[in-house]
Coordinates of C-alpha atoms (C1' of nucleotides) in Angstrom, one line a residue:
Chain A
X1 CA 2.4 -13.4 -29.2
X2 CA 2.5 -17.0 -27.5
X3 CA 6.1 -16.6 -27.4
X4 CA 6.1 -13.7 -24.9
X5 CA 4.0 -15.7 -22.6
X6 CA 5.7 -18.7 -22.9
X7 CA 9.5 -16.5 -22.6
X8 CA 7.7 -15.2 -19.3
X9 CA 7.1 -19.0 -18.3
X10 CA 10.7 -20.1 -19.1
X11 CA 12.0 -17.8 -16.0
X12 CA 10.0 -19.8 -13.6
X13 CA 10.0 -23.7 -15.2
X14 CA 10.8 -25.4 -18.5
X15 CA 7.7 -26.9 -20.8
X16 CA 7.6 -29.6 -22.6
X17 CA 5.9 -29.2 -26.5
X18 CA 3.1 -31.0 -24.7
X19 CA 2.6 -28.4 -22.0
X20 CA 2.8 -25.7 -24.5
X21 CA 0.2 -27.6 -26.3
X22 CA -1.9 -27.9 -23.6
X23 CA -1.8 -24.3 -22.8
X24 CA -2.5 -23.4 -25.9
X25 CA -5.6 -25.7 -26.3
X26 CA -6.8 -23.4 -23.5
X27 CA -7.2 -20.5 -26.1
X28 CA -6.2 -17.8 -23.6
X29 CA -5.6 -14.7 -26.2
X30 CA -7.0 -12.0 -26.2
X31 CA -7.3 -8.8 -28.0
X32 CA -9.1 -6.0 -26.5
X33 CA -10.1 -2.3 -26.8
X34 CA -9.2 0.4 -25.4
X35 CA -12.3 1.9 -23.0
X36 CA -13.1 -2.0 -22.4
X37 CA -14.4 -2.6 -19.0
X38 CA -13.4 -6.4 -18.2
X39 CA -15.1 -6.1 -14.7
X40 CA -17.6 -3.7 -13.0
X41 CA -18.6 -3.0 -9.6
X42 CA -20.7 -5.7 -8.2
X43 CA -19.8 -8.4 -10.5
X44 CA -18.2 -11.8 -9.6
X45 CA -15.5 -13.0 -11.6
X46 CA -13.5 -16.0 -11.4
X47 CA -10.9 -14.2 -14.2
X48 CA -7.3 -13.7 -14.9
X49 CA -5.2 -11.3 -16.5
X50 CA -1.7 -11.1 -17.8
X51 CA -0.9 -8.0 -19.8
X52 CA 1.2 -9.0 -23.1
X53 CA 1.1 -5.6 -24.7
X54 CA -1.5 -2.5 -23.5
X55 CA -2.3 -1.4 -20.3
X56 CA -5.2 -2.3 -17.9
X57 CA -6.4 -0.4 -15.0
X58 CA -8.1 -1.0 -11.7
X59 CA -10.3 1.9 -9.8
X60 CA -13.2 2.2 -7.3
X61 CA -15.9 4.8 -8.0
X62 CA -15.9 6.7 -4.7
X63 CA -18.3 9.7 -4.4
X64 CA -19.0 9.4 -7.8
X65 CA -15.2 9.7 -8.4
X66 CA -12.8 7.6 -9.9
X67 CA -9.9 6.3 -8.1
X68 CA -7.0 4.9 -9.8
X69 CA -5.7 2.3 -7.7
X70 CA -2.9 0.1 -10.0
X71 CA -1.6 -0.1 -13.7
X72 CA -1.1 -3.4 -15.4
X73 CA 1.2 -3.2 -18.0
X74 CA 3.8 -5.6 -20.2
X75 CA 4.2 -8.6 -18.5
X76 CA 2.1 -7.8 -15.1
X77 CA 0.3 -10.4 -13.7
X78 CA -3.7 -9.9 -12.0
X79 CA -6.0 -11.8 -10.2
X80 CA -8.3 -9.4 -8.9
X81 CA -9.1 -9.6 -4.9
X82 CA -12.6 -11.1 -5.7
X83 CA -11.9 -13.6 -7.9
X84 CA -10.0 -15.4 -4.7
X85 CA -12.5 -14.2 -2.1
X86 CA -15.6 -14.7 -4.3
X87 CA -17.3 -12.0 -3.7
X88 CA -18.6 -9.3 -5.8
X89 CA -15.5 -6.7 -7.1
X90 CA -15.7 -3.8 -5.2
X91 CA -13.6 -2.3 -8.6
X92 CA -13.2 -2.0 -12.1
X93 CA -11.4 -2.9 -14.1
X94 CA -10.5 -1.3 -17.6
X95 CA -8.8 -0.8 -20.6
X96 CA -6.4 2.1 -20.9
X97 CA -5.0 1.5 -24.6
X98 CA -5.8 -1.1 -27.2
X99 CA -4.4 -4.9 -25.5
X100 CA -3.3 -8.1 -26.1
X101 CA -4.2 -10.2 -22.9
X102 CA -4.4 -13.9 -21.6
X103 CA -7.8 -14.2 -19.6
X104 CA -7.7 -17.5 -17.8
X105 CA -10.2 -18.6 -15.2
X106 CA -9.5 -20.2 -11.9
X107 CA -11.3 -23.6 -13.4
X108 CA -8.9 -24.0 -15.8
X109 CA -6.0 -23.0 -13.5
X110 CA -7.3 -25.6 -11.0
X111 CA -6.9 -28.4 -13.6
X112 CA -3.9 -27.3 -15.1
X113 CA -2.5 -27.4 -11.6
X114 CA -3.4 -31.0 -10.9
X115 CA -2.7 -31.8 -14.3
X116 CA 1.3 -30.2 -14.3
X117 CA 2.9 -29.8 -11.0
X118 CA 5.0 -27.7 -12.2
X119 CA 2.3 -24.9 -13.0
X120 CA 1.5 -25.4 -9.3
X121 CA 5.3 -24.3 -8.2
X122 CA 5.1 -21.7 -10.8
X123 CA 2.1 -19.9 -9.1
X124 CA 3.1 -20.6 -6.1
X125 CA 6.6 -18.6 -6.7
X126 CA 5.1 -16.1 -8.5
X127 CA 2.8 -15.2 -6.2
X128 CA 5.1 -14.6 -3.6
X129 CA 7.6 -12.8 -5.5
X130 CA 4.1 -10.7 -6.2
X131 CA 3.5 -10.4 -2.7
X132 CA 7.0 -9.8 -1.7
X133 CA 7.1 -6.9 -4.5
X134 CA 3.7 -5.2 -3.4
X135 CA 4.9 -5.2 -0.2
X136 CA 7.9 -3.1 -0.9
X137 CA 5.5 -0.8 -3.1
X138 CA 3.2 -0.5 0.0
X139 CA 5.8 0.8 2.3
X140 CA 7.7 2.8 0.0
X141 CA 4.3 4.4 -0.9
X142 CA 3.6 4.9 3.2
X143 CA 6.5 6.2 3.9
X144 CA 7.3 8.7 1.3
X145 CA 5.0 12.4 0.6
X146 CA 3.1 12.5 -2.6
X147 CA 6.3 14.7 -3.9
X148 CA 8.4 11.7 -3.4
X149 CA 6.0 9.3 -4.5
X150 CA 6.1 11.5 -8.2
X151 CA 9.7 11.3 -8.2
X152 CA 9.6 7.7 -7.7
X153 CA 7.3 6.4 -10.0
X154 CA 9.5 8.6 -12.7
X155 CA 12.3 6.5 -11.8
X156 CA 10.4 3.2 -11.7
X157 CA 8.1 3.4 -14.2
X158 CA 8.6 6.0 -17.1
X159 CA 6.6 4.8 -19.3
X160 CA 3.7 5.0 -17.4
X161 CA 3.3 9.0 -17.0
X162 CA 3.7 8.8 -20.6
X163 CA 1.2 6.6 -21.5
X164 CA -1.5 7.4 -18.6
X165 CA -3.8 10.3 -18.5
X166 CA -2.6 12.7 -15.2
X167 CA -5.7 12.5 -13.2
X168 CA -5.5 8.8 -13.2
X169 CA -2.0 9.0 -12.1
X170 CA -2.9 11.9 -9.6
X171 CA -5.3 9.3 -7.5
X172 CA -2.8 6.2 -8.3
X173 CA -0.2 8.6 -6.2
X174 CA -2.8 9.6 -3.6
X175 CA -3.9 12.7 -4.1
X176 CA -5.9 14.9 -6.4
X177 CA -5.4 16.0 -10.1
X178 CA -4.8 19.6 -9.6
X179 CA -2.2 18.3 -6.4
X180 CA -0.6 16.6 -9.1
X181 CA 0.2 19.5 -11.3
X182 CA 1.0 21.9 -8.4
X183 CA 3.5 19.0 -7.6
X184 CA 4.7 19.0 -11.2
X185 CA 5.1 22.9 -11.6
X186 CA 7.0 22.7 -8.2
X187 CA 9.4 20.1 -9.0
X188 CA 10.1 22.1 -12.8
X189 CA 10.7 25.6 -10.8
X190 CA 13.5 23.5 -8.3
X191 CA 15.0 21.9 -11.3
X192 CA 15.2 25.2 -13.1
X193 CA 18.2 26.9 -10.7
Chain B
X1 CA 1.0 -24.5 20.5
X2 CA 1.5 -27.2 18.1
X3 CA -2.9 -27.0 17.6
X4 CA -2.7 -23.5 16.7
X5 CA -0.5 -24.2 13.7
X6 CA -2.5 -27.4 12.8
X7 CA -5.7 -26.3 12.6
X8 CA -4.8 -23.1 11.1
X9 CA -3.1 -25.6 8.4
X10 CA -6.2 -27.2 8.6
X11 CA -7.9 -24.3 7.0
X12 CA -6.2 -25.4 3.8
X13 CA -4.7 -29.1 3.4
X14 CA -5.7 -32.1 5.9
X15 CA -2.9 -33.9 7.3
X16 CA -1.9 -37.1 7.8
X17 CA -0.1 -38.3 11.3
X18 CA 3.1 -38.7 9.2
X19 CA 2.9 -35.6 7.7
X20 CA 2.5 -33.9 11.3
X21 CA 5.4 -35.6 12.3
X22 CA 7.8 -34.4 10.0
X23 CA 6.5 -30.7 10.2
X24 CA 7.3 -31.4 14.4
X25 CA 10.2 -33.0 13.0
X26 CA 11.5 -29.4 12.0
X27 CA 11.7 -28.1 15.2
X28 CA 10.3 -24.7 14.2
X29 CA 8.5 -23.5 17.2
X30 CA 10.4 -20.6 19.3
X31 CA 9.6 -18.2 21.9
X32 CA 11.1 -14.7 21.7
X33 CA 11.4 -11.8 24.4
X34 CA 9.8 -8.5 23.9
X35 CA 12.0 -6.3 22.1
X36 CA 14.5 -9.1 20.1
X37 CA 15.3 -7.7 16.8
X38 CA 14.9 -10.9 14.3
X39 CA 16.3 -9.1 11.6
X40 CA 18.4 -6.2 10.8
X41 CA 18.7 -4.0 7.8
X42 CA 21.6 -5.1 5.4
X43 CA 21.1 -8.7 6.6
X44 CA 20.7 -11.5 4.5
X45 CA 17.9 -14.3 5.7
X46 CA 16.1 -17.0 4.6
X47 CA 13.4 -17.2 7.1
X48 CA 10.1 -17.1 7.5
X49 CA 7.9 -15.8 10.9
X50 CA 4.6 -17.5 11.3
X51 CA 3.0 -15.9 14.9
X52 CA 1.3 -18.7 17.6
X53 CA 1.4 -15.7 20.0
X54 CA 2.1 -12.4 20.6
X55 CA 3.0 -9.7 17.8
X56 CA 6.2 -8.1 15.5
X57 CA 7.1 -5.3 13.5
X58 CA 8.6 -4.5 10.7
X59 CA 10.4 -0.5 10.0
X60 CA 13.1 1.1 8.3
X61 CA 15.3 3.4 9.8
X62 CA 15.0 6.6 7.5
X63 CA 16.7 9.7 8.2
X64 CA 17.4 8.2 11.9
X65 CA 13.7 7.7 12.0
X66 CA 11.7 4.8 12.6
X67 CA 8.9 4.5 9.7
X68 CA 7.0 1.1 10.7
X69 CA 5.3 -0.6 7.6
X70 CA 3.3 -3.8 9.1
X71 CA 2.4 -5.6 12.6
X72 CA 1.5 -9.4 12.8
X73 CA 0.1 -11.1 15.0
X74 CA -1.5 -14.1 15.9
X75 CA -2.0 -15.7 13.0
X76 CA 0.0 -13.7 10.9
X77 CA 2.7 -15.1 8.3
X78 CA 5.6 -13.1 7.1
X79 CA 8.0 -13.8 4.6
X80 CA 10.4 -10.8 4.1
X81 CA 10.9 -9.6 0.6
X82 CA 14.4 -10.2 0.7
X83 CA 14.5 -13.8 1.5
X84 CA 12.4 -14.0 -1.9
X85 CA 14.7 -11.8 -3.6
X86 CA 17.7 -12.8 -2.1
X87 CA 19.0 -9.6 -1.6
X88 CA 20.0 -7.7 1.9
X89 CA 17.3 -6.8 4.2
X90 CA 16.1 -3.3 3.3
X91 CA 14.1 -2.8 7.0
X92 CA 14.3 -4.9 10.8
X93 CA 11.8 -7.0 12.1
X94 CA 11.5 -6.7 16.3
X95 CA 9.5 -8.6 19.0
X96 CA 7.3 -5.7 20.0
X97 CA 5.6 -8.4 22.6
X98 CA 7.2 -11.6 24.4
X99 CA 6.4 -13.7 22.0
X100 CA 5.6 -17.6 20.4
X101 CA 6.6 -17.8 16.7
X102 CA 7.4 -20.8 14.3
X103 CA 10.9 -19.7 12.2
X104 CA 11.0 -22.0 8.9
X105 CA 14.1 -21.3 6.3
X106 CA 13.4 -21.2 2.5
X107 CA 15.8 -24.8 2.5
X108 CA 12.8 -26.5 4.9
X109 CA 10.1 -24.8 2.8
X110 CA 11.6 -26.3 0.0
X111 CA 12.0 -29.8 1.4
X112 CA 9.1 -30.1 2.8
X113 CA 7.3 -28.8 -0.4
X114 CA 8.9 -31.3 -2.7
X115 CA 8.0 -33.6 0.0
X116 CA 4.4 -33.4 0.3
X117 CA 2.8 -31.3 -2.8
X118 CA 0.0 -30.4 -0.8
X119 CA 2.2 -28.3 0.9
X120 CA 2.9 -26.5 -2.6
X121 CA -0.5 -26.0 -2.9
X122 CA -1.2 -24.8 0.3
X123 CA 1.6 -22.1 0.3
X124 CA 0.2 -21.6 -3.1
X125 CA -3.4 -20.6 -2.0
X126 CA -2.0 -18.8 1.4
X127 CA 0.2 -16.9 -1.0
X128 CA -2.7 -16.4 -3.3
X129 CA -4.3 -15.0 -0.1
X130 CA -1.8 -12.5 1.2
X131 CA -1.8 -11.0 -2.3
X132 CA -4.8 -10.7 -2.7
X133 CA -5.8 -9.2 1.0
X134 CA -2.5 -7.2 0.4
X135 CA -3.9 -5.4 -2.7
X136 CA -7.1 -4.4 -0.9
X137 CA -5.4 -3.3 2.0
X138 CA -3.1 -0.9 0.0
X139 CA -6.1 -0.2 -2.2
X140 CA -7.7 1.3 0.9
X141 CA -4.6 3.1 2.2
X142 CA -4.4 5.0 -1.3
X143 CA -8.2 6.0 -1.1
X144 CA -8.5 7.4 2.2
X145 CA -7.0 10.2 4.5
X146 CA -5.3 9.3 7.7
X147 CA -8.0 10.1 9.7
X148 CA -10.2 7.6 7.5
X149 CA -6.9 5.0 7.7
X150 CA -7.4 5.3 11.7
X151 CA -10.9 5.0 11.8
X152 CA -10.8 1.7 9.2
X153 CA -8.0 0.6 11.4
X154 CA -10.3 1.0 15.0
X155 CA -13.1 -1.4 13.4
X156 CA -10.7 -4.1 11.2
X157 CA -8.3 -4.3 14.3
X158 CA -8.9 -2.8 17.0
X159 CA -6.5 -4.9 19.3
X160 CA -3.3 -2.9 17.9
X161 CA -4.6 0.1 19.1
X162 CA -4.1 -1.3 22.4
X163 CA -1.0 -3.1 22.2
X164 CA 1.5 -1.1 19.9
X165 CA 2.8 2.3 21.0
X166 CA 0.9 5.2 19.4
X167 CA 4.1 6.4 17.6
X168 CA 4.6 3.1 15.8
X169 CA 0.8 3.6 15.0
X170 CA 1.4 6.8 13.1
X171 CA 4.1 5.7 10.9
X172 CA 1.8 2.5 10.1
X173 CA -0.8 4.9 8.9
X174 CA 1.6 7.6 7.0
X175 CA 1.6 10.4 9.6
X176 CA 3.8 11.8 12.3
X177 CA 2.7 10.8 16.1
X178 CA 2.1 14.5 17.0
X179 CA -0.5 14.4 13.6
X180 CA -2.4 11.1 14.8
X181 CA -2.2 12.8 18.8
X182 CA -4.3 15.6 17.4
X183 CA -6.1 13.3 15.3
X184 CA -7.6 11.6 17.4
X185 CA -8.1 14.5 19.8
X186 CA -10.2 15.7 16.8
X187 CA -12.0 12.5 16.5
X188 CA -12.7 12.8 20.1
X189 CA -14.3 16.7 19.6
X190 CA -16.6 15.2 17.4
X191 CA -17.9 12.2 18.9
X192 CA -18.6 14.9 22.2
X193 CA -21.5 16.5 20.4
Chain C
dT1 C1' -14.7 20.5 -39.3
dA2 C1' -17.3 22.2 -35.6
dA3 C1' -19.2 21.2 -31.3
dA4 C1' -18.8 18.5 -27.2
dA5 C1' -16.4 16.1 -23.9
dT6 C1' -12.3 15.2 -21.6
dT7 C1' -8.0 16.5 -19.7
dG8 C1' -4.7 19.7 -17.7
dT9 C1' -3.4 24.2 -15.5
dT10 C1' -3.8 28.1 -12.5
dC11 C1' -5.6 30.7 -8.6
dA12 C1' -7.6 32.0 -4.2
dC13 C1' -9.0 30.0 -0.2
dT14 C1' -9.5 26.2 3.4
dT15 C1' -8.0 22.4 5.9
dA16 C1' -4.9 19.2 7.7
dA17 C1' -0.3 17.4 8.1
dG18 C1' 4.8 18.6 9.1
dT19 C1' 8.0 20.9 12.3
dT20 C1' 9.9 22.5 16.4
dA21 C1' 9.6 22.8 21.1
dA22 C1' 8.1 22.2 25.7
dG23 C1' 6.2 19.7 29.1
dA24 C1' 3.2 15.9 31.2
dA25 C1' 2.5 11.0 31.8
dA26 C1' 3.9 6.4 31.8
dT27 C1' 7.4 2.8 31.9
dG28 C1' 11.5 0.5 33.0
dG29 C1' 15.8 -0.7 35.2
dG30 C1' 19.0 -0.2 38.7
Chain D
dC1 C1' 11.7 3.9 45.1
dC2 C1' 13.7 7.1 42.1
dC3 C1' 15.9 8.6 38.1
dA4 C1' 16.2 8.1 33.1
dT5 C1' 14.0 7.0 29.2
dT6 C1' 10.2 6.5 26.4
dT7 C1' 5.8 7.9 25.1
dC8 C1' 2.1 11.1 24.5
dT9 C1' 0.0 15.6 24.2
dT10 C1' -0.4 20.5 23.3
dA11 C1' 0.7 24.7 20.9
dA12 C1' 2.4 28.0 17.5
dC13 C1' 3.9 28.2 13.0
dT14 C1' 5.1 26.4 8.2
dT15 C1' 4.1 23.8 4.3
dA16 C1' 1.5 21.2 1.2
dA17 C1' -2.8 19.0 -0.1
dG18 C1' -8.0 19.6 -0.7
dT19 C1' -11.7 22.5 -2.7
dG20 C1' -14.2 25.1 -6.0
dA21 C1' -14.0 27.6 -10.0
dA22 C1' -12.5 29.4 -14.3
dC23 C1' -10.2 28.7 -18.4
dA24 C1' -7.0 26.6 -21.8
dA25 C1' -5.6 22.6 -24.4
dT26 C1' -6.5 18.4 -26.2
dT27 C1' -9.2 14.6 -27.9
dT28 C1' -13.4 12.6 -29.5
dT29 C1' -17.3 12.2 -32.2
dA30 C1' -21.1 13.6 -34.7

DNA sequence: TAAAATTGTTCACTTAAGTTAAGAAATGGG
DNA sequence: CCCATTTCTTAACTTAAGTGAACAATTTTA
């Protein structure tokens, strides 16, 4: 299990057994079952995550509705909004399938950082590779219909209509459940001539 | 000028009088005309816009169409996706206003950040930031209708309802200019009553 | 395993956005 | 100042998403 986090750490910098030591000291593993909530609503955080296996999911309750907003899964990466604001989540977040995770706070991130440089440059280039992907997710999402979006995300991310209930997936692409399996029926009838 | 970008550095890091002068050194400060495209699709770049003044854009050209994704303005940083993932430029950045922007290339980042680690921690934190104000930004896209998106937009900036044209508006919140023209005409029924 | 809860589909109807087109208003450059 | 271009609005029509409801399929759990 360490080994996939620390395979994930060798794109971005080389460690030394001593920084893989102190990582470890840390104790950042987690395992964690599926219908956990690791953050509600309200609740101020100063938490982590990095998927290693499972999949975690953010969504606001809206009208007494859920709505999907993102999907963490192998090898994504989440500090939630409010942990660098610090202010109270305005989401949840929760478990979709039985996961292994790293939970690390923003204390120990903070001395890790001053301790190791390098974990600063890390961040600092994974975060903006983060950024510079969401971006691209953001205006492919504006400027494509909900049609296109479906299409997409087939393309992209497989796995995920797989593994994720619909009406999650449905508010994830925008729009609502039964949209989402209008969509689907229209897209099989096309394929079908 | 310079003050602007100080003390918004100042937010961050403090800096010393040497450290100023080898940011000056750089010669990073430029003023661009109204209309100047900065970058065009298929381009390769390694530069990053930071705006002092004034306010660009960022669209792809779909189907001979415009579709425009972001506006920054004062205060605003942008570093495109593909000077991250080195790849060619997948959308253009233009000047929609005469104005005063510092350019920096990925090489000067680089230098300077090997330079001066609190600059590596300050990009850190800013891209930290972006990320995280990102996320909630597309968060809120995905949860609302466009008439919601133009409401949100009225109250969180209401100063690019004035300055950008309406059409670049529309593709910023998903719709066509004819849908946010009768929109906001609808908007305007209501409020009469 | 049976009952309950969750999840997914279908349908009829409503609402709003897309499309096409025409024309008015504003802006810009010669 | 005028012509050309760009920008914005309006309208009629089309298309697709939202809504509410019923029901089927699946999963959970008692």
């Amino acid at each position: 299990m360490q080994d996939i986090l620390f395979d994930f750490i060798s794109k971005y910098i080389s460690l030394t057994e001593d920084e893989k030591g102190a990582l470890l000291s840390l104790d950042l593993f987690r395992t964690v079952k599926k219908g956990t909530v690791l953050l509600k609503e309200g609740q101020k955080s100063n938490e982590s995550y990095f998927v290693l296996k499972g999949c975690i999911r953010t969504y606001y309750m809206i009208d007494c509705e859920e709505k999907t907003t993102a999907f963490y899964t192998e090898m994504d990466a989440l500090t939630p909004p409010c942990v660098i604001s610090k202010t109270p989540s305005l989401y949840y977040i929760s478990c979709i399938e039985d996961s292994i995770l790293t939970i690390s706070t923003s204390d120990m991130e903070a001395e890790i950082n001053s301790k190791f440089p390098k974990f600063e440059m890390m961040c600092r280039i994974l975060s903006e590779e983060l950024l510079a992907k969401q971006q691209m997710d953001f205006d492919e999402f504006k400027t494509s219909s909900p049609e296109q979006r479906y299409l997409n995300l087939l393309q992209s991310r497989p796995d995920l209509i797989q593994r994720v209930p619909q009406h999650q997936l449905a508010s994830y692409l925008g729009i609502k459940p039964q949209s989402l399996s209008r969509l689907r029926a229209r897209i099989f009838e096309k394929n079908k001539d």
